[in-house]
Coordinates of C-alpha atoms in Angstrom, one line a residue:
X630 CA -27.9 -1.0 -76.1
X631 CA -26.1 -4.0 -73.6
X632 CA -23.0 -5.3 -74.2
X633 CA -20.6 -7.4 -72.0
X634 CA -17.2 -5.3 -71.8
X635 CA -14.8 -5.7 -73.6
X636 CA -10.9 -6.9 -73.8
X637 CA -8.6 -3.4 -74.1
X638 CA -5.2 -4.4 -73.6
X639 CA -3.3 -1.3 -71.3
X640 CA -0.3 -0.8 -73.0
X641 CA 2.9 0.2 -72.2
X642 CA 1.6 -0.6 -68.5
X643 CA 4.4 0.5 -65.7
X644 CA 4.6 -2.9 -63.3
X645 CA 3.3 -1.8 -59.8
X646 CA 5.2 -0.1 -57.0
X647 CA 3.7 2.5 -54.8
X648 CA 4.7 5.3 -56.2
X649 CA 1.0 5.9 -55.8
X650 CA -1.4 9.1 -54.9
X651 CA -4.1 9.0 -52.4
X652 CA -7.1 10.6 -53.1
X653 CA -10.0 9.8 -50.8
X654 CA -13.5 11.3 -49.2
X655 CA -13.6 9.3 -45.7
X656 CA -15.8 6.7 -47.7
X657 CA -14.2 5.7 -50.9
X658 CA -10.4 6.3 -51.3
X659 CA -8.7 4.9 -55.0
X660 CA -4.9 5.1 -55.6
X661 CA -3.3 6.7 -58.5
X662 CA 0.3 6.4 -59.9
X663 CA 2.4 8.3 -61.7
X664 CA 1.3 8.1 -65.0
X665 CA -2.4 9.0 -63.7
X666 CA -3.8 5.2 -64.4
X667 CA -6.4 4.1 -61.1
X668 CA -4.8 0.8 -59.5
X669 CA -6.9 0.4 -56.6
X670 CA -10.1 1.3 -55.5
X671 CA -12.5 -0.8 -53.7
X672 CA -16.3 0.4 -53.1
X673 CA -18.7 0.7 -51.7
X674 CA -16.2 1.1 -49.2
X675 CA -12.7 1.1 -47.7
X676 CA -13.5 -2.6 -47.1
X677 CA -15.6 -3.8 -50.0
X678 CA -14.5 -4.9 -53.9
X679 CA -10.9 -3.4 -55.4
X680 CA -13.4 -2.6 -58.7
X681 CA -10.0 -1.4 -59.6
X682 CA -7.2 -4.0 -59.0
X683 CA -4.4 -3.6 -60.8
X684 CA -1.9 -3.1 -57.8
X685 CA -2.7 -6.3 -57.1
X686 CA -2.8 -8.5 -60.7
X687 CA -0.8 -7.3 -63.2
X688 CA -0.9 -7.0 -66.5
X689 CA -3.9 -6.9 -68.6
X690 CA -6.2 -8.9 -66.6
X691 CA -5.8 -6.2 -64.0
X692 CA -8.8 -3.6 -63.8
X693 CA -7.6 -0.7 -63.7
X694 CA -9.3 3.3 -64.8
X695 CA -6.2 4.6 -67.2
X696 CA -5.9 8.1 -69.1
X697 CA -3.1 7.3 -71.6
X698 CA -1.6 9.7 -73.8
X699 CA -0.2 8.6 -76.7
X700 CA 3.6 8.6 -77.1
X701 CA 4.0 9.6 -73.5
X702 CA 7.8 10.5 -72.9
X703 CA 7.6 12.2 -69.4
X704 CA 5.1 13.1 -66.0
X705 CA 4.7 15.5 -63.6
X706 CA 2.6 14.9 -60.5
X707 CA 1.9 16.9 -57.3
X708 CA -1.1 17.6 -55.2
X709 CA -3.3 20.8 -54.8
X710 CA -1.7 22.7 -52.0
X711 CA -3.3 21.6 -48.8
X712 CA -5.4 19.7 -50.2
X713 CA -6.6 15.8 -51.2
X714 CA -7.1 16.9 -54.8
X715 CA -4.2 15.6 -57.4
X716 CA -2.6 17.1 -60.1
X717 CA -0.9 14.8 -62.5
X718 CA 0.7 16.9 -66.0
X719 CA 1.2 14.2 -68.9
X720 CA 4.0 15.2 -71.6
X721 CA 4.6 13.0 -75.3
X722 CA 7.4 12.6 -77.1
X723 CA 6.6 16.3 -79.4
X724 CA 5.6 18.3 -76.6
X725 CA 1.8 18.0 -75.8
X726 CA 1.0 17.8 -72.6
X727 CA -2.2 17.0 -70.8
X728 CA -3.7 17.7 -67.0
X729 CA -5.0 15.1 -64.9
X730 CA -7.0 16.4 -61.7
X731 CA -8.0 13.7 -59.6
X732 CA -10.3 13.8 -56.1
X733 CA -13.6 12.6 -54.3
X734 CA -15.8 14.9 -54.0
X735 CA -15.9 16.3 -50.3
X736 CA -17.6 19.8 -48.9
X737 CA -20.3 20.4 -46.8
X738 CA -23.8 21.1 -48.7
X739 CA -27.1 21.0 -46.8
X740 CA -26.2 20.9 -43.4
X741 CA -24.2 17.6 -43.7
X742 CA -20.5 16.2 -45.2
X743 CA -21.1 15.6 -49.4
X744 CA -19.1 12.4 -49.1
X745 CA -20.2 10.0 -52.6
X746 CA -18.9 6.8 -53.6
X747 CA -17.4 8.9 -56.6
X748 CA -14.6 9.4 -58.3
X749 CA -13.6 12.2 -60.4
X750 CA -11.1 13.0 -63.4
X751 CA -11.1 15.5 -64.6
X752 CA -8.5 15.7 -68.0
X753 CA -8.2 19.6 -70.0
X754 CA -5.0 20.4 -72.8
X755 CA -2.5 22.0 -71.3
X756 CA 0.0 22.6 -74.6
X757 CA -0.3 21.4 -78.4
X758 CA -3.0 18.5 -79.3
X759 CA -2.9 15.6 -76.9
X760 CA -4.0 12.4 -78.1
X761 CA -5.3 9.9 -75.5
X762 CA -6.6 6.4 -74.6
X763 CA -9.8 6.3 -72.4
X764 CA -9.6 2.6 -70.6
X765 CA -12.2 2.5 -68.3
X766 CA -12.0 -1.5 -67.2
X767 CA -13.7 -2.1 -63.7
X768 CA -14.0 -5.8 -62.8
X769 CA -16.5 -7.3 -59.6
X770 CA -16.2 -9.8 -56.4
X771 CA -12.0 -9.1 -56.4
X772 CA -11.4 -9.6 -60.9
X773 CA -14.0 -12.9 -61.0
X774 CA -16.6 -11.5 -63.0
X775 CA -16.3 -8.6 -65.7
X776 CA -19.6 -6.2 -65.6
X777 CA -22.2 -5.7 -68.1
X778 CA -22.5 -3.1 -69.7
X779 CA -24.5 0.0 -70.8
X780 CA -25.1 2.8 -72.5
X781 CA -26.8 6.4 -73.0
X782 CA -26.0 9.6 -74.9
X783 CA -24.0 11.0 -72.1
X784 CA -23.4 7.4 -69.8
X785 CA -21.8 4.5 -69.4
X786 CA -23.8 1.7 -67.3
X787 CA -21.6 -1.4 -65.5
X788 CA -23.7 -3.8 -64.3
X789 CA -22.9 -6.3 -61.5
X790 CA -24.9 -9.1 -59.7
X791 CA -24.8 -7.3 -56.6
X792 CA -23.4 -3.5 -57.7
X793 CA -23.6 -1.4 -60.5
X794 CA -20.8 1.8 -61.3
X795 CA -22.0 4.8 -63.7
X796 CA -19.7 6.4 -65.5
X797 CA -20.8 10.3 -66.6
X798 CA -18.8 11.9 -68.9
X799 CA -18.4 14.7 -71.8
X800 CA -16.3 12.5 -73.7
X801 CA -17.5 10.2 -76.9
X802 CA -19.0 7.2 -75.4
X803 CA -18.0 5.2 -78.2
X804 CA -14.3 6.3 -77.6
X805 CA -14.2 5.4 -73.9
X806 CA -16.3 1.7 -75.3
X807 CA -13.5 1.0 -77.7
X808 CA -10.0 2.1 -75.8
X809 CA -9.7 4.1 -79.5
X810 CA -7.3 6.7 -79.6
X811 CA -8.8 10.5 -79.6
X812 CA -7.1 13.8 -79.6
X813 CA -7.9 15.6 -76.2
X814 CA -8.8 18.9 -77.9
X815 CA -11.1 20.3 -75.3
X816 CA -11.9 19.7 -71.2
X817 CA -13.2 16.3 -70.8
X818 CA -14.6 14.9 -67.1
X819 CA -15.3 11.3 -65.5
X820 CA -17.6 11.2 -62.8
X821 CA -17.4 6.8 -61.7
X822 CA -19.7 5.8 -58.9
X823 CA -23.2 4.5 -57.5
X824 CA -25.7 4.1 -60.2
X825 CA -27.9 7.9 -60.1
X826 CA -28.8 10.5 -62.6
X827 CA -26.5 14.0 -62.3
X828 CA -29.0 16.8 -61.1
X829 CA -26.5 19.2 -63.0
X830 CA -24.4 19.1 -66.4
X831 CA -21.7 16.8 -66.2
X832 CA -18.8 19.9 -66.9
X833 CA -20.9 22.3 -65.0
X834 CA -20.5 19.2 -61.9
X835 CA -17.1 18.7 -61.8
X836 CA -16.3 22.0 -61.6
X837 CA -18.5 22.7 -58.4
X838 CA -17.3 19.3 -56.9
X839 CA -13.5 20.3 -57.5
X840 CA -13.8 23.9 -56.1
X841 CA -16.2 22.9 -53.4
X842 CA -13.3 20.0 -52.6
X843 CA -10.2 22.3 -53.0
X844 CA -12.5 24.7 -50.5
X845 CA -13.0 21.9 -47.9
X846 CA -9.2 20.8 -47.9
X847 CA -8.0 24.2 -47.2
X848 CA -10.3 25.6 -44.8
X849 CA -9.3 21.9 -43.0
X850 CA -6.1 22.5 -42.9
X851 CA -6.3 26.2 -41.9
X852 CA -7.7 25.1 -38.3
X853 CA -4.3 22.3 -37.7
X854 CA -2.0 23.7 -35.3
X855 CA 1.2 22.9 -37.2
X856 CA 4.7 22.6 -35.7
X857 CA 7.3 25.2 -37.4
X858 CA 9.4 22.8 -39.3
X859 CA 8.4 20.4 -41.4
X860 CA 5.0 21.7 -42.4
X861 CA 4.7 20.1 -45.8
X862 CA 5.4 16.8 -44.3
X863 CA 2.9 17.0 -41.6
X864 CA 0.0 18.5 -43.7
X865 CA 0.7 15.7 -46.0
X866 CA 0.3 13.5 -43.5
X867 CA -2.6 14.7 -41.1
X868 CA -4.9 14.9 -44.5
X869 CA -3.8 11.2 -45.9
X870 CA -4.9 10.4 -41.5
X871 CA -8.7 11.8 -42.2
X872 CA -8.5 10.0 -45.6
X873 CA -8.4 6.8 -43.6
X874 CA -11.3 7.9 -41.8
X875 CA -14.9 6.2 -42.5
X876 CA -16.7 8.8 -41.4
X877 CA -20.2 6.4 -41.7
X878 CA -19.7 4.7 -38.3
X879 CA -16.1 6.9 -37.1
X880 CA -13.7 3.1 -38.0
X881 CA -10.1 5.2 -39.1
X882 CA -8.6 1.8 -41.5
X883 CA -4.9 0.7 -41.0
X884 CA -4.1 1.1 -44.8
X885 CA -5.6 1.0 -47.8
X886 CA -4.5 -2.1 -49.4
X887 CA -4.4 -5.6 -48.9
X888 CA -1.3 -8.2 -49.4
X889 CA 1.5 -6.1 -50.6
X890 CA 4.5 -8.1 -48.6
X891 CA 6.4 -6.4 -46.0
X892 CA 9.6 -8.0 -48.2
X893 CA 9.8 -9.1 -51.4
X894 CA 8.2 -12.6 -51.5
X895 CA 8.0 -12.9 -48.0
X896 CA 4.2 -13.9 -48.0
X897 CA 3.7 -11.8 -45.0
X898 CA 0.7 -10.6 -47.5
X899 CA -2.0 -8.9 -44.6
X900 CA -5.5 -7.3 -45.6
X901 CA -4.9 -4.0 -43.6
X902 CA -8.6 -2.7 -44.7
X903 CA -10.0 -2.6 -41.2
X904 CA -9.8 -0.7 -37.7
X905 CA -7.4 -1.9 -35.1
X906 CA -8.1 -0.4 -32.3
X907 CA -4.7 0.0 -31.2
X908 CA -3.4 1.8 -35.0
X909 CA -6.4 4.1 -34.8
X910 CA -5.7 5.5 -31.0
X911 CA -2.2 6.7 -32.2
X912 CA -4.6 8.1 -35.0
X913 CA -6.2 9.9 -33.0
X914 CA -3.5 11.1 -30.9
X915 CA -1.4 12.3 -33.7
X916 CA -4.2 14.2 -35.2
X917 CA -5.3 15.7 -31.7
X918 CA -2.1 17.3 -31.4
X919 CA -2.7 19.0 -34.5
X920 CA -5.7 20.2 -32.8
X921 CA -7.7 18.7 -35.2
X922 CA -10.0 16.9 -32.4
X923 CA -12.7 15.9 -35.0
X924 CA -11.6 12.6 -36.1
X925 CA -11.8 11.9 -32.5
X926 CA -14.6 12.1 -32.0
X927 CA -15.7 10.4 -35.0
X928 CA -13.6 7.9 -33.6
X929 CA -15.1 7.7 -30.3
X930 CA -18.5 7.1 -31.7
X931 CA -17.6 3.9 -33.2
X932 CA -15.3 2.4 -30.3
X933 CA -18.2 3.4 -27.9
X934 CA -20.7 1.1 -30.0
X935 CA -18.1 -1.6 -29.7
X936 CA -17.9 -1.3 -26.1
X937 CA -21.7 -1.8 -26.1
X938 CA -21.5 -4.2 -28.2
X939 CA -19.1 -7.1 -26.5
X940 CA -20.4 -5.3 -23.3
X941 CA -17.6 -6.6 -20.3
X942 CA -16.7 -9.3 -22.4
X943 CA -13.5 -9.4 -24.6
X944 CA -12.6 -7.4 -26.7
X945 CA -11.5 -8.0 -30.6
X946 CA -8.2 -6.5 -31.7
X947 CA -9.4 -5.3 -34.5
X948 CA -13.2 -5.2 -36.4
X949 CA -14.9 -4.4 -39.8
X950 CA -15.8 -0.9 -40.3
X951 CA -18.8 -1.5 -40.1
X952 CA -18.8 -3.4 -36.5
X953 CA -18.3 -6.9 -37.9
X954 CA -16.3 -9.1 -35.6
X955 CA -16.6 -11.8 -38.4
X956 CA -13.3 -11.4 -40.7
X957 CA -12.4 -14.5 -41.5
X958 CA -9.3 -14.9 -43.2
X959 CA -8.7 -16.4 -46.8
X960 CA -6.5 -16.5 -50.1
X961 CA -7.9 -15.4 -53.5
X962 CA -5.6 -17.8 -56.2
X963 CA -7.2 -16.3 -59.1
X964 CA -5.0 -13.1 -58.2
X965 CA -0.9 -12.7 -59.0
X966 CA -0.3 -10.5 -56.2
X967 CA 1.6 -7.0 -56.1
X968 CA 4.8 -8.4 -58.5
X969 CA 3.1 -10.9 -58.4
X970 CA 4.5 -11.3 -54.7
X971 CA 1.0 -13.7 -53.5
X972 CA -1.0 -14.8 -51.9
X973 CA -3.5 -11.9 -51.9
X974 CA -5.3 -12.1 -48.8
X975 CA -9.4 -11.3 -47.8
X976 CA -9.8 -10.7 -44.7
X977 CA -7.6 -11.3 -41.7
X978 CA -7.4 -14.0 -39.2
X979 CA -5.8 -11.7 -36.0
X980 CA -10.0 -10.7 -35.1
X981 CA -9.9 -13.8 -33.8
X982 CA -6.4 -13.2 -31.6
X983 CA -6.2 -12.4 -27.8
X984 CA -3.7 -9.4 -27.7
X985 CA -4.4 -7.2 -24.0
X986 CA -3.0 -4.1 -25.1
X987 CA -6.3 -3.6 -26.3
X988 CA -7.9 -2.5 -23.2
X989 CA -4.9 -0.2 -22.7
X990 CA -5.7 1.2 -26.0
X991 CA -9.3 1.8 -26.4
X992 CA -8.6 3.6 -22.6
X993 CA -5.6 5.7 -24.2
X994 CA -7.9 6.7 -27.5
X995 CA -10.8 8.1 -25.8
X996 CA -8.9 10.0 -22.6
X997 CA -8.3 13.1 -24.2
X998 CA -12.1 13.4 -24.2
X999 CA -12.6 13.4 -20.8
X1000 CA -10.1 16.3 -20.8
X1001 CA -10.9 19.0 -24.3
X1002 CA -13.6 21.6 -23.2
X1003 CA -13.3 22.3 -27.4
X1004 CA -15.4 18.9 -28.1
X1005 CA -19.1 19.3 -29.1
X1006 CA -19.7 16.2 -27.2
X1007 CA -17.5 16.4 -23.9
X1008 CA -17.2 12.9 -22.5
X1009 CA -18.7 12.3 -18.8
X1010 CA -19.7 10.0 -15.4
X1011 CA -21.9 7.7 -18.4
X1012 CA -18.5 7.4 -20.3
X1013 CA -16.7 6.8 -17.9
X1014 CA -18.9 3.9 -16.6
X1015 CA -18.0 2.9 -19.5
X1016 CA -14.7 3.3 -20.2
X1017 CA -13.9 1.7 -16.0
X1018 CA -16.2 -1.8 -17.9
X1019 CA -12.5 -1.9 -20.2
X1020 CA -10.3 -1.0 -17.5
X1021 CA -12.1 -4.2 -15.7
X1022 CA -10.8 -5.9 -18.1
X1023 CA -7.2 -4.8 -18.7
X1024 CA -6.9 -5.8 -15.2
X1025 CA -8.0 -9.1 -15.8
X1026 CA -5.7 -9.9 -19.1
X1027 CA -3.1 -8.8 -17.3
X1028 CA -0.2 -10.9 -16.2
X1029 CA -1.5 -12.7 -19.2
X1030 CA -0.5 -14.4 -22.6
X1031 CA -1.0 -13.5 -25.8
X1032 CA -0.2 -13.0 -29.1
X1033 CA 1.3 -9.3 -28.2
X1034 CA 0.6 -6.3 -30.7
X1035 CA 3.1 -7.9 -33.4
X1036 CA 0.3 -10.6 -34.1
X1037 CA 2.7 -13.5 -33.3
X1038 CA -0.1 -16.5 -34.5
X1039 CA 2.5 -19.5 -33.2
X1040 CA 3.6 -18.6 -30.1
X1041 CA 1.5 -16.5 -26.3
X1042 CA 4.2 -15.1 -24.3
X1043 CA 3.2 -12.6 -21.4
X1044 CA 4.6 -9.3 -24.1
X1045 CA 5.9 -6.6 -21.9
X1046 CA 4.2 -4.8 -24.6
X1047 CA 0.2 -6.0 -23.2
X1048 CA 1.6 -5.2 -20.0
X1049 CA 2.5 -1.8 -20.3
X1050 CA -0.7 -0.3 -21.8
X1051 CA -3.1 -2.6 -19.2
X1052 CA -0.9 -0.2 -16.6
X1053 CA -1.9 2.9 -19.1
X1054 CA -5.5 2.1 -18.9
X1055 CA -5.8 2.3 -14.9
X1056 CA -3.1 5.0 -15.0
X1057 CA -5.7 7.4 -16.8
X1058 CA -8.8 5.8 -15.3
X1059 CA -7.6 7.3 -12.2
X1060 CA -7.1 11.1 -14.0
X1061 CA -9.4 10.8 -15.8
X1062 CA -12.0 10.3 -12.1
X1063 CA -9.6 13.2 -10.7
X1064 CA -11.2 15.1 -12.8
X1065 CA -14.7 14.1 -12.6
X1066 CA -14.3 14.4 -8.8
X1067 CA -14.4 11.1 -8.6
X1068 CA -12.1 10.5 -5.3
X1069 CA -12.8 6.7 -4.7
X1070 CA -12.2 5.8 -7.9
X1071 CA -8.9 7.6 -8.6
X1072 CA -7.9 5.9 -5.8
X1073 CA -9.1 2.7 -7.0
X1074 CA -7.3 2.5 -10.2
X1075 CA -4.1 4.5 -8.9
X1076 CA -3.7 1.4 -7.0
X1077 CA -3.7 -1.2 -9.5
X1078 CA -1.3 1.4 -11.8
X1079 CA 0.9 1.5 -8.9
X1080 CA 1.2 -2.6 -8.8
X1081 CA 1.0 -2.9 -12.1
X1082 CA 4.1 -0.1 -12.2
X1083 CA 6.8 -2.2 -9.8
X1084 CA 5.7 -5.2 -11.3
X1085 CA 6.6 -4.4 -15.5
X1086 CA 10.2 -3.2 -14.0
X1087 CA 11.2 -5.8 -12.6
X1088 CA 9.6 -9.0 -14.5
X1089 CA 10.4 -7.4 -18.2
X1090 CA 14.2 -6.3 -16.6
X1091 CA 16.9 -8.7 -18.2
X1092 CA 20.0 -7.8 -15.7
X1093 CA 22.4 -9.8 -17.7
X1094 CA 21.1 -7.4 -20.9
X1095 CA 20.4 -4.5 -19.5
X1096 CA 17.5 -4.1 -20.9
X1097 CA 14.2 -3.9 -20.9
X1098 CA 13.2 -7.1 -22.6
X1099 CA 9.7 -8.1 -24.6
X1100 CA 8.5 -10.3 -22.1
X1101 CA 8.4 -11.4 -18.5
X1102 CA 11.4 -13.6 -18.4
X1103 CA 12.2 -12.8 -21.4
X1104 CA 16.4 -12.0 -23.1
X1105 CA 14.9 -10.7 -26.3
X1106 CA 14.5 -6.9 -28.2
X1107 CA 11.8 -5.6 -28.7
X1108 CA 11.4 -2.2 -30.0
X1109 CA 7.4 -1.5 -28.7
X1110 CA 9.6 -1.6 -25.3
X1111 CA 10.3 2.0 -26.2
X1112 CA 6.4 2.7 -26.2
X1113 CA 7.2 2.4 -22.2
X1114 CA 8.8 6.2 -22.1
X1115 CA 6.0 7.5 -24.5
X1116 CA 3.0 6.4 -22.2
X1117 CA 4.9 7.7 -18.8
X1118 CA 5.8 4.3 -17.5
X1119 CA 9.6 5.2 -16.8
X1120 CA 11.1 8.5 -17.6
X1121 CA 12.9 8.4 -20.2
X1122 CA 16.3 9.0 -18.2
X1123 CA 15.7 6.5 -16.2
X1124 CA 19.8 4.6 -16.9
X1125 CA 17.6 1.5 -17.5
X1126 CA 15.8 2.6 -20.3
X1127 CA 18.5 4.3 -22.0
X1128 CA 20.2 0.8 -21.2
X1129 CA 17.5 -0.7 -23.1
X1130 CA 17.3 2.6 -26.3
X1131 CA 21.5 1.8 -27.0
X1132 CA 21.0 -2.0 -27.3
X1133 CA 18.0 -2.5 -29.7
X1134 CA 19.9 0.5 -31.9
X1135 CA 23.2 -1.9 -31.8
X1136 CA 20.7 -5.1 -32.4
X1137 CA 17.7 -4.1 -34.1
X1138 CA 18.6 -0.7 -36.2
X1139 CA 20.2 -0.8 -40.2
X1140 CA 21.7 2.8 -40.5
X1141 CA 18.8 4.7 -39.3
X1142 CA 16.2 2.3 -39.6
X1143 CA 14.5 -0.1 -36.8
X1144 CA 13.2 -3.7 -37.3
X1145 CA 10.8 -4.7 -34.6
X1146 CA 12.7 -7.7 -33.3
X1147 CA 15.2 -10.0 -32.9
X1148 CA 13.7 -13.3 -33.2
X1149 CA 12.5 -14.9 -35.6
X1150 CA 8.4 -15.2 -35.8
X1151 CA 6.3 -17.7 -37.7
X1152 CA 7.9 -16.9 -41.0
X1153 CA 11.9 -16.2 -39.8
X1154 CA 13.8 -12.8 -39.0
X1155 CA 11.6 -9.5 -40.5
X1156 CA 14.2 -9.0 -43.3
X1157 CA 12.4 -5.3 -44.0
X1158 CA 13.0 -1.8 -41.2
X1159 CA 8.8 -1.5 -39.3
X1160 CA 8.5 2.5 -39.8
X1161 CA 7.1 2.8 -36.8
X1162 CA 9.2 1.3 -34.9
X1163 CA 12.0 4.3 -36.4
X1164 CA 9.5 6.4 -35.2
X1165 CA 9.6 5.2 -32.2
X1166 CA 13.0 5.0 -32.0
X1167 CA 13.1 8.5 -32.9
X1168 CA 10.7 10.3 -29.8
X1169 CA 12.8 8.0 -27.7
X1170 CA 16.5 9.6 -28.9
X1171 CA 14.6 13.5 -28.3
X1172 CA 13.2 12.5 -25.3
X1173 CA 16.4 11.3 -23.6
X1174 CA 18.9 14.2 -24.7
X1175 CA 19.3 13.0 -28.8
X1176 CA 17.7 15.3 -30.6
X1177 CA 20.8 16.3 -33.1
X1178 CA 20.6 12.0 -34.3
X1179 CA 17.0 12.2 -34.0
X1180 CA 16.5 14.6 -36.5
X1181 CA 19.1 13.0 -38.8
X1182 CA 17.3 9.7 -38.5
X1183 CA 14.1 12.1 -39.1
X1184 CA 15.5 13.3 -42.2
X1185 CA 16.1 10.0 -43.7
X1186 CA 12.9 9.0 -43.0
X1187 CA 11.7 12.2 -45.1
X1188 CA 13.8 11.2 -47.7
X1189 CA 12.7 7.6 -48.1
X1190 CA 9.0 8.2 -48.4
X1191 CA 7.3 8.2 -51.9
X1192 CA 7.5 11.5 -54.5
X1193 CA 4.1 12.5 -53.3
X1194 CA 5.0 12.0 -49.2
X1195 CA 3.2 9.3 -48.4
X1196 CA 4.8 6.5 -46.8
X1197 CA 3.9 2.5 -46.4
X1198 CA 4.6 0.0 -43.7
X1199 CA 8.1 -1.0 -44.1
X1200 CA 11.3 0.2 -45.2
X1201 CA 13.7 -2.2 -46.7
X1202 CA 17.1 -0.6 -45.3
X1203 CA 20.1 -0.6 -48.3
X1204 CA 17.8 -0.4 -51.1
X1205 CA 15.2 2.7 -49.8
X1206 CA 12.1 0.4 -51.3
X1207 CA 8.9 1.0 -49.7
X1208 CA 6.7 -2.3 -48.3
X1209 CA 4.3 -3.1 -46.7
X1210 CA 0.1 -1.7 -47.4
X1211 CA -0.3 1.4 -48.0
X1212 CA -0.9 4.2 -47.2
X1213 CA 0.1 3.0 -43.9
X1214 CA -1.3 4.9 -40.9
X1215 CA 1.0 4.0 -38.2
X1216 CA 3.7 5.6 -40.7
X1217 CA 2.2 8.5 -41.6
X1218 CA 1.3 9.2 -37.4
X1219 CA 4.9 8.6 -37.4
X1220 CA 6.0 11.7 -39.4
X1221 CA 3.5 14.0 -37.3
X1222 CA 5.0 12.9 -33.9
X1223 CA 8.7 13.3 -34.8
X1224 CA 7.6 17.0 -36.6
X1225 CA 6.1 18.0 -33.0
X1226 CA 8.6 16.4 -31.0
X1227 CA 11.5 18.5 -33.0
X1228 CA 11.0 20.9 -34.6
X1229 CA 11.5 24.6 -33.3
X1230 CA 9.0 26.6 -31.8
X1231 CA 7.5 30.1 -33.4
X1232 CA 8.5 32.0 -30.9
X1233 CA 12.5 31.2 -32.3
X1234 CA 11.2 33.7 -35.7
X1235 CA 8.3 35.5 -34.7

């Protein structure tokens, strides 16, 4: 039987917000709101078509996968501890309660990772006889195409031009198709994914997938090297970062969403579903600090292909997760945008930029692989030879104007942060050469590093303001300069660094929160604080001996996470509201780094 998908309006739809949980399996992900509605999920991979797009298309025209409880009164939501399995309790006005369990299967089977394109939703009554409505409303082609439906006794196929989804379920198919409410008197299971039949029973398969997925994440978490304090926050951040890995290629996406504005009605709406080499380096380093080096090995596969593909030529700041180098940016006017705040963009013009810090980020991201003996594939002479080509590019671009790490679209300068990363590339290559017992190469790279070191400190220093400025010969403040201490260019107690930090606190900070820079950009002056900058401030304060203040700011950042412990890109200093794409890997990295920096040592309690 074939029919067109009916238009079924969801009842009492909540306004879009970032009070969302993320589920995923390193192939796909989904965002689930507090009422167990999937409002965002791209398939068949992170940068694919958002088959559920209600996050950026509010109202009845948005596509969603909802489990609606009649006479809804309240909800509770939490992650199964130490996993990426999300549970939601929905309670109605009469006390009836329903549990919805959401996850994407991930575990090892037949000597390989099993991570299918599949969302699993398990529904069971907890108390009484809850009455539910199931609304499965995928759309294709960015919401412009409704699928054609075919049905079987226990499945529904959502057929599109290029993609077909199959829902296997032991719930009444007739009720799912019509959106008719029914009493959930027993457990029901929904497995939505590729157009394939299941080898086992629907309920048995769903229970098996849940058991194995819970076991995978608990064992993965068990191997983390955690700080003594803030362990739950670190675990949630680590799991979120792991889910941001596209394991097929090793790419790490910056965020799962596109076009969540950096502030209300700002037009600062960008597509972050790609791999920025800068962001990926910070993710790798944060997970390495927890002794989770597997993600680094996966990422280095992807990074090695980028270096091989570009040869000795220009390397872009970001690529598609399948190594795509062209990511043309366009606006989708038929989508209203998050909370009606368009535009919705797909693609990112920053792929065309020259951002010279990229070469340092490549070297920094790979550096540990030359020193860490735990790795399955430690880097050696061949990898060093390829990495030296990246170092030569860092030398070539050093001291030349670029768009900078904030991706300014209409202005080029010699950014201090870009020069800093050229220095870092040379410095780390010298250290790697020494580890490989290549004294001539070590000397070569050390000479470049020494030359850059003195020049950066001299040319970025603004004597009148007593600060390191955002560019050579400039006068404006930029939070990225705080990375000088983090990557080792300058000692954090150097009076010049301390005075720079003091000036930033006076100029860039709104209470605990820190903005990126003081100058206006293409859209004017930023209205919200950029979370990673706040975490850089925390790190700088701790390094300069102001640990108590650093901890106060860290606690303030933990307080503005959403109810499930996740952060987006930006925070509004006055309201504490989250803005920007979500969940933002940069921000989750900051939680890990701050906890590792500030925690009391284990030997203080054991």
